[in-house]
Tab-separated table of C-alpha atoms in Angstrom:
chain	number	residue	atom	x	y	z
A	27	MET	CA	-6.909	0.315	7.423
A	28	ASP	CA	-4.583	-0.490	4.653
A	29	ALA	CA	-4.117	2.292	1.627
A	30	PRO	CA	-3.650	6.676	-3.932
A	31	THR	CA	-5.446	8.182	-6.022
A	32	THR	CA	-5.563	10.500	-3.031
A	33	THR	CA	-7.455	8.124	-0.778
A	34	SER	CA	-8.189	6.988	3.421
A	35	ALA	CA	-6.571	3.927	4.477
A	36	GLY	CA	-9.517	1.638	4.484
A	37	ASN	CA	-8.255	0.832	7.803
A	38	GLY	CA	-8.105	-2.716	6.797
A	39	THR	CA	-10.548	-2.931	9.543
A	40	SER	CA	-13.727	-1.960	7.846
A	41	GLY	CA	-14.893	-5.467	7.362
A	42	ASP	CA	-15.556	-5.292	3.639
A	43	SER	CA	-12.564	-6.800	1.972
A	44	GLY	CA	-14.447	-7.623	-1.152
A	45	GLY	CA	-14.623	-5.655	-4.312
A	46	GLY	CA	-17.962	-3.985	-4.855
A	47	GLY	CA	-20.135	-5.757	-2.323
A	48	GLY	CA	-21.245	-4.629	1.100
A	49	TRP	CA	-23.340	-1.760	2.334
A	50	PHE	CA	-23.589	1.353	0.238
A	51	THR	CA	-23.728	-0.923	-2.817
A	52	PRO	CA	-26.558	-2.969	-4.334
A	53	ARG	CA	-26.890	-6.434	-2.837
A	54	LYS	CA	-26.157	-9.283	-5.284
A	55	ALA	CA	-26.808	-12.990	-4.932
A	56	PRO	CA	-24.217	-14.353	-3.817
A	57	LYS	CA	-6.000	-25.522	-8.450
A	58	PRO	CA	-2.979	-24.636	-6.867
A	59	SER	CA	-0.689	-22.875	-9.229
A	60	GLU	CA	1.355	-25.353	-11.192
A	61	GLY	CA	5.006	-26.096	-10.979
A	62	GLY	CA	6.584	-22.829	-10.076
A	63	GLU	CA	9.772	-24.519	-8.900
A	64	PRO	CA	12.679	-23.656	-11.160
A	65	THR	CA	14.760	-26.481	-12.474
A	66	ARG	CA	18.311	-26.715	-11.219
A	67	PRO	CA	20.916	-28.360	-13.445
A	68	GLU	CA	23.284	-30.603	-11.590
A	69	GLY	CA	25.796	-28.448	-9.768
A	70	GLY	CA	24.425	-25.239	-11.267
A	71	GLU	CA	21.855	-22.456	-10.870
A	72	PRO	CA	18.181	-22.476	-11.892
A	73	GLU	CA	17.649	-21.945	-15.593
A	74	THR	CA	15.264	-20.009	-17.741
A	75	SER	CA	13.285	-21.801	-20.419
A	76	GLU	CA	16.182	-21.231	-22.783
A	77	GLY	CA	18.492	-22.964	-20.339
A	78	ARG	CA	20.683	-19.952	-19.592
A	79	ARG	CA	20.988	-17.875	-16.468
A	80	VAL	CA	20.179	-14.193	-16.797
A	81	SER	CA	23.216	-12.142	-15.799
A	82	ALA	CA	23.034	-10.583	-12.375
A	83	ILE	CA	22.238	-6.902	-11.980
A	84	ARG	CA	24.835	-5.446	-9.611
A	85	PRO	CA	24.951	-2.056	-7.887
A	86	LEU	CA	27.711	0.207	-9.083
A	87	GLY	CA	30.991	-0.232	-7.262
A	88	ARG	CA	30.355	-3.863	-6.328
A	89	THR	CA	32.527	-6.446	-7.963
A	90	ALA	CA	31.075	-9.653	-9.281
A	91	PRO	CA	31.714	-12.813	-7.258
A	92	ALA	CA	34.593	-14.976	-8.346
A	93	ALA	CA	33.762	-17.110	-11.356
A	94	ASP	CA	32.992	-20.768	-10.844
A	95	GLU	CA	35.218	-22.891	-13.031
A	96	ASN	CA	32.385	-25.355	-13.546
A	97	ALA	CA	29.805	-22.714	-14.396
A	98	PRO	CA	28.775	-22.100	-18.003
A	99	ALA	CA	30.529	-19.331	-19.845
A	100	PRO	CA	29.047	-15.917	-19.050
A	101	ASP	CA	26.724	-14.277	-21.520
A	102	HIS	CA	28.647	-11.026	-22.025
A	103	THR	CA	26.009	-9.564	-24.308
A	104	ALA	CA	23.390	-9.935	-21.597
A	105	GLU	CA	25.819	-8.483	-19.042
A	106	GLU	CA	26.123	-5.355	-21.118
A	107	ARG	CA	22.364	-5.060	-21.404
A	108	ILE	CA	21.952	-4.938	-17.629
A	109	PRO	CA	23.359	-1.618	-16.434
A	110	ALA	CA	24.363	-1.299	-12.821
A	111	ALA	CA	22.406	0.810	-10.369
A	112	ARG	CA	24.204	3.649	-8.657
A	113	GLN	CA	25.019	2.843	-5.070
A	114	ALA	CA	23.254	5.151	-2.668
A	115	PRO	CA	25.365	7.335	-0.350
A	116	GLU	CA	25.936	6.223	3.218
A	117	PRO	CA	22.995	7.676	5.185
A	118	THR	CA	22.519	8.673	8.803
A	119	PHE	CA	19.434	8.813	11.016
A	120	ALA	CA	17.300	11.765	12.011
A	121	PRO	CA	13.664	12.298	13.001
A	122	GLU	CA	11.244	12.022	10.143
A	123	PRO	CA	8.670	14.363	8.722
A	124	THR	CA	5.625	12.991	7.032
A	125	SER	CA	5.723	11.077	3.779
A	126	ALA	CA	3.340	10.464	0.884
A	127	PRO	CA	1.403	7.284	0.064
A	128	GLU	CA	3.195	4.114	0.941
A	129	PRO	CA	3.509	1.612	-1.219
A	130	THR	CA	3.539	0.995	-2.212
A	131	PHE	CA	5.772	-2.103	-4.252
A	132	ALA	CA	0.432	1.500	-0.646
A	133	PRO	CA	-1.550	2.358	0.542
A	134	ASP	CA	-1.719	-0.099	1.776
A	135	ALA	CA	-2.813	-0.455	2.123
A	136	PRO	CA	-1.588	-3.193	3.877
A	137	GLN	CA	1.657	-4.744	3.280
A	138	SER	CA	3.404	-7.860	3.956
A	139	GLY	CA	7.020	-8.286	3.084
A	140	PRO	CA	9.313	-6.167	1.004
A	141	TYR	CA	8.136	-4.432	-2.113
A	142	ALA	CA	4.464	-5.088	-1.379
A	143	GLN	CA	1.774	-3.038	-3.054
A	144	GLN	CA	-0.932	-2.175	-5.510
A	145	SER	CA	-2.399	-4.420	-8.126
A	146	ARG	CA	-1.546	-3.422	-11.666
A	147	PRO	CA	-3.993	-2.100	-14.239
A	148	ALA	CA	-5.178	-4.365	-17.039
A	149	PRO	CA	-2.889	-4.344	-20.099
A	150	GLN	CA	-3.848	-1.951	-22.879
A	151	PRO	CA	-5.351	-3.759	-25.878
A	152	SER	CA	-3.379	-1.574	-28.296
A	153	PRO	CA	0.058	-0.817	-26.830
A	154	LYS	CA	0.979	2.856	-26.972
A	155	GLY	CA	3.960	4.910	-25.915
A	156	SER	CA	7.702	4.625	-26.205
A	157	PRO	CA	9.287	1.488	-27.722
A	158	ASP	CA	10.202	0.253	-24.243
A	159	ALA	CA	6.673	0.853	-22.936
A	160	ILE	CA	5.175	-1.024	-25.879
A	161	ARG	CA	7.426	-4.021	-25.284
A	162	VAL	CA	6.582	-3.967	-21.578
A	163	GLN	CA	2.847	-3.879	-22.324
A	164	ARG	CA	3.140	-6.749	-24.785
A	165	THR	CA	4.970	-8.814	-22.197
A	166	MET	CA	2.285	-8.202	-19.590
A	167	ALA	CA	-0.488	-9.076	-22.027
A	168	GLU	CA	1.317	-12.337	-22.724
A	169	ILE	CA	1.751	-13.355	-19.074
A	170	GLY	CA	-1.755	-12.306	-18.003
A	171	PRO	CA	-3.352	-15.755	-18.432
A	172	VAL	CA	-0.522	-17.471	-16.525
A	173	ALA	CA	0.055	-14.889	-13.793
A	174	ASP	CA	-0.062	-17.507	-11.027
A	175	LYS	CA	2.672	-19.541	-12.689
A	176	VAL	CA	4.802	-16.443	-13.220
A	177	THR	CA	4.427	-15.491	-9.564
A	178	SER	CA	5.247	-18.981	-8.280
A	179	TYR	CA	8.268	-19.264	-10.530
A	180	PHE	CA	9.483	-15.802	-9.577
A	181	TYR	CA	9.517	-16.574	-5.835
A	182	ALA	CA	10.984	-20.040	-6.355
A	183	LEU	CA	13.747	-18.489	-8.423
A	184	LEU	CA	14.330	-15.686	-5.915
A	185	PHE	CA	14.499	-17.927	-2.849
A	186	THR	CA	16.572	-20.606	-4.589
A	187	ARG	CA	19.180	-18.238	-5.969
A	188	HIS	CA	19.119	-15.802	-3.075
A	189	PRO	CA	18.109	-17.658	0.102
A	190	GLU	CA	19.457	-14.757	2.165
A	191	LEU	CA	16.382	-12.755	1.066
A	192	ARG	CA	13.848	-15.254	2.429
A	193	PRO	CA	13.911	-13.814	5.991
A	194	LEU	CA	12.719	-10.455	4.651
A	195	PHE	CA	9.368	-12.028	3.790
A	196	PRO	CA	6.637	-13.383	6.091
A	197	ALA	CA	6.824	-17.048	7.049
A	198	ALA	CA	3.435	-17.594	5.372
A	199	MET	CA	3.540	-16.301	1.799
A	200	ASP	CA	-0.149	-16.683	0.948
A	201	THR	CA	-0.886	-12.972	1.467
A	202	GLN	CA	2.420	-11.681	0.165
A	203	ARG	CA	2.621	-13.915	-2.871
A	204	ASP	CA	1.179	-11.671	-5.570
A	205	ARG	CA	2.255	-8.277	-4.277
A	206	LEU	CA	5.873	-7.972	-5.270
A	207	LEU	CA	5.334	-9.008	-8.869
A	208	LYS	CA	2.188	-6.897	-9.221
A	209	ALA	CA	4.012	-3.881	-7.858
A	210	LEU	CA	6.897	-4.355	-10.279
A	211	LEU	CA	4.487	-4.616	-13.183
A	212	THR	CA	2.515	-1.590	-12.003
A	213	ALA	CA	5.696	0.466	-11.972
A	214	ALA	CA	6.703	-0.857	-15.386
A	215	GLU	CA	3.374	0.219	-16.852
A	216	LEU	CA	4.015	3.755	-15.623
A	217	ILE	CA	7.394	4.002	-17.316
A	218	ASP	CA	6.227	6.721	-19.720
A	219	HIS	CA	4.591	8.767	-16.924
A	220	SER	CA	7.656	10.140	-15.170
A	221	ASP	CA	5.940	12.275	-12.524
A	222	VAL	CA	3.492	9.589	-11.441
A	223	LEU	CA	6.189	6.919	-11.573
A	224	ALA	CA	8.614	8.931	-9.464
A	225	GLU	CA	6.068	9.648	-6.720
A	226	TYR	CA	4.900	6.035	-6.671
A	227	LEU	CA	8.407	4.603	-6.475
A	228	GLN	CA	9.764	7.134	-3.997
A	229	ASN	CA	6.988	6.183	-1.607
A	230	LEU	CA	7.767	2.509	-2.155
A	231	GLY	CA	11.446	3.039	-1.526
A	232	ARG	CA	10.809	4.916	1.708
A	233	GLY	CA	8.149	2.511	2.897
A	234	HIS	CA	10.198	-0.606	2.355
A	235	ARG	CA	13.020	0.421	4.625
A	236	LYS	CA	11.081	-1.160	7.489
A	237	TYR	CA	11.464	-4.586	5.877
A	238	GLY	CA	15.246	-4.324	5.961
A	239	THR	CA	15.516	-3.834	2.203
A	240	GLN	CA	19.012	-2.768	1.095
A	241	SER	CA	20.283	-1.418	-2.218
A	242	GLU	CA	22.054	-4.704	-2.963
A	243	HIS	CA	18.732	-6.581	-2.869
A	244	TYR	CA	17.336	-4.823	-5.940
A	245	PRO	CA	19.608	-6.494	-8.514
A	246	ALA	CA	18.588	-9.929	-7.254
A	247	VAL	CA	14.912	-9.082	-7.632
A	248	GLY	CA	15.474	-7.689	-11.129
A	249	GLU	CA	17.423	-10.747	-12.191
A	250	CYS	CA	14.618	-13.078	-11.096
A	251	LEU	CA	11.934	-10.840	-12.589
A	252	ILE	CA	13.564	-11.001	-16.009
A	253	GLY	CA	14.159	-14.728	-15.628
A	254	SER	CA	10.459	-15.307	-14.893
A	255	LEU	CA	9.196	-13.078	-17.685
A	256	SER	CA	11.501	-14.622	-20.263
A	257	ARG	CA	10.221	-18.073	-19.348
A	258	TYR	CA	6.495	-17.330	-19.540
A	259	ALA	CA	6.429	-14.628	-22.226
A	260	SER	CA	8.550	-16.610	-24.665
A	261	ALA	CA	6.200	-15.867	-27.569
A	262	VAL	CA	7.100	-12.165	-27.465
A	263	TRP	CA	10.483	-12.321	-25.749
A	264	ASP	CA	13.629	-11.373	-27.655
A	265	GLU	CA	16.806	-9.407	-27.050
A	266	GLU	CA	15.071	-6.070	-27.601
A	267	THR	CA	12.346	-6.972	-25.098
A	268	GLU	CA	14.892	-8.074	-22.513
A	269	ALA	CA	16.832	-4.850	-23.022
A	270	ALA	CA	13.619	-2.838	-22.584
A	271	TRP	CA	12.883	-4.615	-19.295
A	272	VAL	CA	16.446	-4.155	-18.078
A	273	ARG	CA	16.250	-0.412	-18.736
A	274	THR	CA	12.816	-0.237	-17.125
A	275	TYR	CA	13.812	-2.145	-14.001
A	276	THR	CA	17.064	-0.200	-13.655
A	277	LYS	CA	15.085	3.044	-13.646
A	278	ILE	CA	12.560	1.649	-11.169
A	279	SER	CA	15.152	0.337	-8.731
A	280	GLN	CA	17.322	3.446	-8.827
A	281	ILE	CA	14.434	5.745	-7.917
A	282	MET	CA	13.613	3.511	-4.954
A	283	ILE	CA	17.230	3.226	-3.819
A	284	ASP	CA	17.725	6.996	-3.944
A	285	ALA	CA	14.452	7.691	-2.098
A	286	ALA	CA	15.336	5.214	0.664
A	287	ALA	CA	18.806	6.728	1.061
A	288	ALA	CA	17.406	10.256	1.302
A	289	ASP	CA	14.775	9.154	3.812
A	290	GLU	CA	17.388	7.438	5.975
A	291	LEU	CA	19.076	10.794	6.505
A	292	ARG	CA	16.012	12.082	8.340
A	293	ALA	CA	13.956	9.208	9.719
A	294	PRO	CA	14.221	5.812	11.367
A	295	ALA	CA	13.114	2.762	9.424
A	296	TRP	CA	10.389	2.152	12.040
A	297	TRP	CA	9.145	3.296	15.439
A	298	LEU	CA	8.486	1.154	18.507
A	299	ALA	CA	5.139	1.950	20.128
A	300	GLU	CA	3.817	0.704	23.474
A	301	VAL	CA	0.102	0.032	23.869
A	302	VAL	CA	-1.189	2.314	26.626
A	303	SER	CA	-4.926	1.635	26.350
A	304	HIS	CA	-7.223	-0.901	24.696
A	305	ASP	CA	-10.916	0.042	24.532
A	306	LEU	CA	-13.178	-2.733	23.215
A	307	ARG	CA	-16.128	-0.812	21.731
A	308	THR	CA	-17.949	-3.861	20.313
A	309	PRO	CA	-17.094	-7.575	20.356
A	310	ASP	CA	-14.996	-7.070	17.220
A	311	ILE	CA	-13.931	-3.391	17.254
A	312	ALA	CA	-11.256	-1.923	19.528
A	313	VAL	CA	-9.698	1.520	19.854
A	314	VAL	CA	-5.988	0.921	20.426
A	315	THR	CA	-3.843	3.804	21.699
A	316	VAL	CA	-0.034	3.652	21.623
A	317	ARG	CA	2.927	5.773	22.726
A	318	PRO	CA	5.793	5.900	20.169
A	319	ASP	CA	9.333	5.664	21.486
A	320	GLN	CA	10.255	8.933	19.749
A	321	PRO	CA	8.352	11.806	18.098
A	322	TYR	CA	6.120	10.595	15.278
A	323	PRO	CA	5.138	13.404	12.879
A	324	PHE	CA	2.054	12.853	10.729
A	325	LEU	CA	-0.958	14.700	9.315
A	326	ALA	CA	-4.648	14.150	10.046
A	327	GLY	CA	-6.107	11.841	7.407
A	328	GLN	CA	-2.922	9.827	6.966
A	329	TYR	CA	-2.262	6.212	7.898
A	330	THR	CA	0.640	4.030	8.926
A	331	SER	CA	1.713	0.410	8.592
A	332	LEU	CA	1.711	-1.624	11.774
A	333	GLU	CA	3.338	-4.918	12.838
A	334	THR	CA	2.414	-6.926	15.939
A	335	PRO	CA	4.714	-9.201	17.968
A	336	TRP	CA	2.378	-12.125	17.271
A	337	TRP	CA	2.898	-12.080	13.497
A	338	PRO	CA	6.431	-10.875	12.634
A	339	ARG	CA	6.929	-9.344	9.177
A	340	ILE	CA	3.165	-9.099	8.616
A	341	TRP	CA	2.273	-5.407	8.243
A	342	ARG	CA	-1.181	-3.862	7.862
A	343	HIS	CA	-2.279	-0.277	7.332
A	344	TYR	CA	-4.401	1.636	9.836
A	345	SER	CA	-5.518	5.258	9.771
A	346	PHE	CA	-4.792	7.625	12.626
A	347	ALA	CA	-8.019	8.218	14.542
A	348	SER	CA	-7.141	11.747	15.630
A	349	ALA	CA	-5.196	14.793	14.602
A	350	PRO	CA	-1.668	15.041	16.102
A	351	ARG	CA	-1.935	15.319	19.902
A	352	SER	CA	0.184	17.330	22.323
A	353	ASP	CA	0.906	14.173	24.354
A	354	GLY	CA	2.220	12.373	21.257
A	355	LEU	CA	-0.193	9.431	21.593
A	356	LEU	CA	-1.607	7.712	18.498
A	357	SER	CA	-4.969	5.942	18.284
A	358	PHE	CA	-6.307	3.409	15.776
A	359	HIS	CA	-9.759	1.895	15.244
A	360	VAL	CA	-9.391	-1.809	14.485
A	361	LYS	CA	-12.093	-4.245	13.376
A	362	ALA	CA	-11.310	-7.959	13.695
A	363	VAL	CA	-12.219	-9.712	10.463
A	364	PRO	CA	-12.446	-13.447	9.769
A	365	ALA	CA	-8.990	-14.988	9.360
A	366	GLY	CA	-7.437	-11.552	9.876
A	367	TRP	CA	-4.077	-12.162	11.499
A	368	VAL	CA	-3.173	-8.617	12.486
A	369	SER	CA	-6.697	-7.310	13.139
A	370	ASN	CA	-7.591	-10.239	15.414
A	371	ALA	CA	-4.306	-9.908	17.272
A	372	LEU	CA	-4.939	-6.215	17.910
A	373	VAL	CA	-8.578	-6.652	18.952
A	374	HIS	CA	-8.393	-9.891	20.946
A	375	HIS	CA	-4.794	-10.175	22.187
A	376	ALA	CA	-3.200	-6.728	22.488
A	377	ARG	CA	-3.069	-5.292	25.985
A	378	PRO	CA	-1.361	-2.301	27.642
A	379	GLY	CA	2.376	-2.923	27.782
A	380	ASP	CA	2.573	-4.762	24.467
A	381	VAL	CA	5.003	-3.218	21.981
A	382	LEU	CA	4.140	-2.785	18.291
A	383	ARG	CA	6.210	-1.496	15.375
A	384	LEU	CA	5.061	1.402	13.186
A	385	GLY	CA	6.217	2.297	9.697
A	386	ALA	CA	6.381	5.833	8.340
A	387	PRO	CA	3.165	7.863	7.950
A	388	ALA	CA	1.671	7.881	4.473
A	389	GLY	CA	-1.398	8.976	2.555
A	390	SER	CA	-2.604	12.181	0.952
A	391	MET	CA	-6.192	12.327	2.249
A	392	THR	CA	-5.281	15.514	4.108
A	393	VAL	CA	-6.919	18.922	4.426
A	394	ASP	CA	-5.758	21.799	2.210
A	395	HIS	CA	-5.730	24.689	4.668
A	396	THR	CA	-4.965	27.249	1.951
A	397	THR	CA	-8.594	27.157	0.752
A	398	ASP	CA	-11.943	27.710	2.434
A	399	SER	CA	-13.809	25.001	0.532
A	400	GLY	CA	-16.235	22.910	2.537
A	401	LEU	CA	-15.451	19.288	3.397
A	402	LEU	CA	-17.840	16.497	2.449
A	403	CYS	CA	-16.694	13.445	4.427
A	404	LEU	CA	-17.993	9.914	3.944
A	405	GLY	CA	-16.857	7.392	6.553
A	406	GLY	CA	-17.989	3.771	6.616
A	407	GLY	CA	-17.348	1.410	9.524
A	408	THR	CA	-13.924	2.030	11.036
A	409	GLY	CA	-13.359	4.413	8.139
A	410	ILE	CA	-14.825	7.025	10.480
A	411	ALA	CA	-11.405	7.125	12.214
A	412	PRO	CA	-9.572	9.382	9.691
A	413	ILE	CA	-12.758	11.417	9.170
A	414	LYS	CA	-12.775	12.213	12.893
A	415	ALA	CA	-9.111	13.211	12.573
A	416	LEU	CA	-9.957	15.587	9.711
A	417	VAL	CA	-12.701	17.243	11.779
A	418	GLU	CA	-10.258	17.777	14.657
A	419	ASP	CA	-7.702	19.178	12.229
A	420	VAL	CA	-10.150	21.776	10.896
A	421	ALA	CA	-11.095	22.723	14.459
A	422	GLU	CA	-7.473	23.112	15.538
A	423	HIS	CA	-6.800	25.470	12.632
A	424	GLY	CA	-9.612	27.697	13.904
A	425	GLN	CA	-11.428	27.635	10.589
A	426	ARG	CA	-15.169	27.994	10.151
A	427	ARG	CA	-15.480	26.152	6.862
A	428	PRO	CA	-18.498	23.827	6.656
A	429	VAL	CA	-17.844	20.132	7.258
A	430	GLU	CA	-20.552	17.595	6.397
A	431	VAL	CA	-20.005	14.043	7.665
A	432	PHE	CA	-21.991	10.998	6.521
A	433	TYR	CA	-21.273	8.134	8.931
A	434	GLY	CA	-22.309	4.800	7.427
A	435	ALA	CA	-22.863	1.396	9.003
A	436	ARG	CA	-24.859	-1.770	8.426
A	437	THR	CA	-26.791	-1.451	11.698
A	438	ASP	CA	-27.229	1.061	14.501
A	439	HIS	CA	-25.013	-1.151	16.654
A	440	ASP	CA	-22.158	-0.692	14.160
A	441	LEU	CA	-22.158	3.089	14.694
A	442	TYR	CA	-19.661	2.459	17.493
A	443	ASP	CA	-18.226	6.015	17.517
A	444	ILE	CA	-21.433	7.974	16.972
A	445	ASP	CA	-21.364	9.483	20.489
A	446	THR	CA	-17.933	10.989	19.826
A	447	MET	CA	-19.051	12.410	16.496
A	448	MET	CA	-22.224	13.907	17.978
A	449	ARG	CA	-20.214	15.585	20.758
A	450	LEU	CA	-17.992	17.133	18.094
A	451	GLN	CA	-21.114	18.391	16.308
A	452	GLN	CA	-22.404	20.001	19.507
A	453	THR	CA	-19.054	21.720	20.014
A	454	HIS	CA	-18.595	23.018	16.467
A	455	PRO	CA	-21.555	24.742	14.765
A	456	TRP	CA	-19.925	24.373	11.325
A	457	LEU	CA	-20.049	20.560	11.617
A	458	SER	CA	-23.010	18.344	10.639
A	459	VAL	CA	-23.010	14.589	11.271
A	460	ARG	CA	-25.561	12.337	9.546
A	461	PRO	CA	-25.673	8.615	10.373
A	462	VAL	CA	-26.512	6.436	7.363
A	463	VAL	CA	-27.667	2.918	8.243
A	464	ASP	CA	-27.970	0.487	5.358
A	465	ASP	CA	-31.443	-0.704	6.356
A	466	HIS	CA	-32.789	2.864	6.358
A	467	ALA	CA	-31.105	4.798	3.562
A	468	GLN	CA	-28.860	3.873	0.673
A	469	PHE	CA	-25.697	5.933	0.561
A	470	PRO	CA	-25.984	7.520	-2.914
A	471	GLU	CA	-29.526	8.678	-2.225
A	472	ALA	CA	-28.440	10.144	1.116
A	473	VAL	CA	-25.749	12.215	-0.589
A	474	ARG	CA	-28.088	13.436	-3.323
A	475	GLU	CA	-30.723	14.421	-0.780
A	476	TYR	CA	-28.472	17.146	0.587
A	477	GLY	CA	-26.114	19.595	-1.067
A	478	PRO	CA	-25.353	21.133	-3.449
A	479	TRP	CA	-21.749	19.946	-3.163
A	480	ASN	CA	-20.037	21.845	-5.973
A	481	GLU	CA	-18.103	24.013	-3.468
A	482	TYR	CA	-16.882	21.043	-1.420
A	483	ASP	CA	-13.821	18.821	-1.383
A	484	ALA	CA	-14.822	15.198	-0.799
A	485	TYR	CA	-13.088	12.656	1.468
A	486	LEU	CA	-13.960	8.954	1.544
A	487	SER	CA	-12.766	6.287	3.967
A	488	GLY	CA	-14.087	2.785	4.443
A	489	PRO	CA	-14.545	-0.556	2.686
A	490	PRO	CA	-13.642	-0.834	-1.019
A	491	GLY	CA	-17.279	-1.243	-2.046
A	492	MET	CA	-18.214	1.974	-0.297
A	493	ILE	CA	-15.276	3.803	-1.877
A	494	ARG	CA	-16.299	2.730	-5.381
A	495	SER	CA	-19.991	3.517	-5.024
A	496	GLY	CA	-19.199	6.720	-3.164
A	497	VAL	CA	-16.904	8.013	-5.903
A	498	ASP	CA	-19.608	7.286	-8.501
A	499	ALA	CA	-22.234	9.091	-6.448
A	500	LEU	CA	-20.022	12.123	-5.875
A	501	ARG	CA	-19.200	12.407	-9.561
A	502	ASP	CA	-22.927	12.134	-10.351
A	503	VAL	CA	-23.643	15.159	-8.154
A	504	GLY	CA	-20.992	17.209	-9.924
A	505	ILE	CA	-17.850	16.952	-7.787
A	506	PRO	CA	-14.804	16.794	-10.100
A	507	VAL	CA	-12.663	13.706	-9.656
A	508	GLY	CA	-9.691	15.928	-8.746
A	509	ARG	CA	-11.546	17.037	-5.604
A	510	ILE	CA	-12.394	13.514	-4.423
A	511	ARG	CA	-9.813	12.109	-2.018
A	512	HIS	CA	-9.469	8.572	-0.736
A	513	ASP	CA	-6.838	5.860	-0.439
A	514	SER	CA	-6.198	3.128	-2.975
A	515	VAL	CA	-9.045	0.625	-3.290
A	516	GLU	CA	-6.565	-2.125	-4.187
A	517	GLU	CA	-4.699	-1.587	-0.952
A	518	LEU	CA	-7.880	-1.473	1.075
A	519	MET	CA	-8.954	-4.848	-0.298
A	520	ALA	CA	-5.743	-6.375	0.975
A	521	THR	CA	-5.850	-4.673	4.348
A	522	ALA	CA	-8.665	-6.552	6.030
A	523	GLU	CA	-6.523	-9.362	7.385
């Protein structure tokens, strides 16, 4: 599954990649972007709409390249407005502990290429906050109607000016295309929320090490971001707005650079993992078990990003299907979805002996063992994988706190792991497992039928539609939103590929 709000990686395998549709929700009846190619003056660089090149953002300590005698005179005022990022210290490797939600430039979950991540919230109708935040919000409101053009221009600018960055991205950009820009804008919108911003960006910085992202890449991205925004937000763009974006991006990039450098001192950028078993449970669902090449620390309820040898640089998020095991093996439940590159490769092509790559563990849908609150767990489709891991985690801690599991599927046949869950119920008297099949009982009614749930922490994992309707149902029965844990719906929507 791919995956913060505190949320399960939808496993990107749950089969519902849509927004609100699918089981557990009411049934409803059911131009390429224009010229994003930047213009290139003869013998020069691409231009913005004003015809000038935005000055490069350079890490501290790096000298600018020698000036081209034929290039236009530098814009020294713009140079001063673009402060340099501090260069991160030279790191070393060490084994890694667990990390928080990915990144996310996610949860994903599900990522593809550097800086991938969550979709940004809609712009506020009445901008509020600091002067920089207000200018950022006005810019985003302006580019909203032409987001496709902004995205196309951004990548054209990036790959034209910095062709050395193209290999960091997947060969096919259709999935990656919107993620980098959306992630940048998401971070910019959080500029006045320091705690949330720092956690979000630190996870992004750590997670993007696996793409080969280096500190010197950030200035190039910032340069092209500002070039794209200035072109398509010309109605609100001025020197003060550019300065606000420069300050905002400098803050964003520095947090990510520092987090990546700190993480490199303790963890590899990725793990190699050999497939040791491949159990096809249904024609389109497989349980894939792998052996990492070195210890892989994680917590039950978390997820990882995974790359196959068949689709290089295409990463998807999948939840761990068990608590940490003494033999170090990791298992994932994968559902092949239509046109899903990674999911189909794992279900239909992976065999023992194949070697995958794993990113760092992420996600905060974990058990708080300092309390004795009950656990109300809702798992839909392959979303049952992290729920099973949570049950094992409670058992291993020797606790006797009540755990109530609702296991949802469209049909009885789709309850592919029900035998495992029922064996766990027979072993642990504090565990109750209730299958919920769409044809027999709607999810919200099933939750309301039992309870009360006011003394429970809730955990949801599955398709985005189930997450949304499940959160609504849980709030309706009185569970505070702060006690409802699941992975980012935006990431889950992108995971099923």
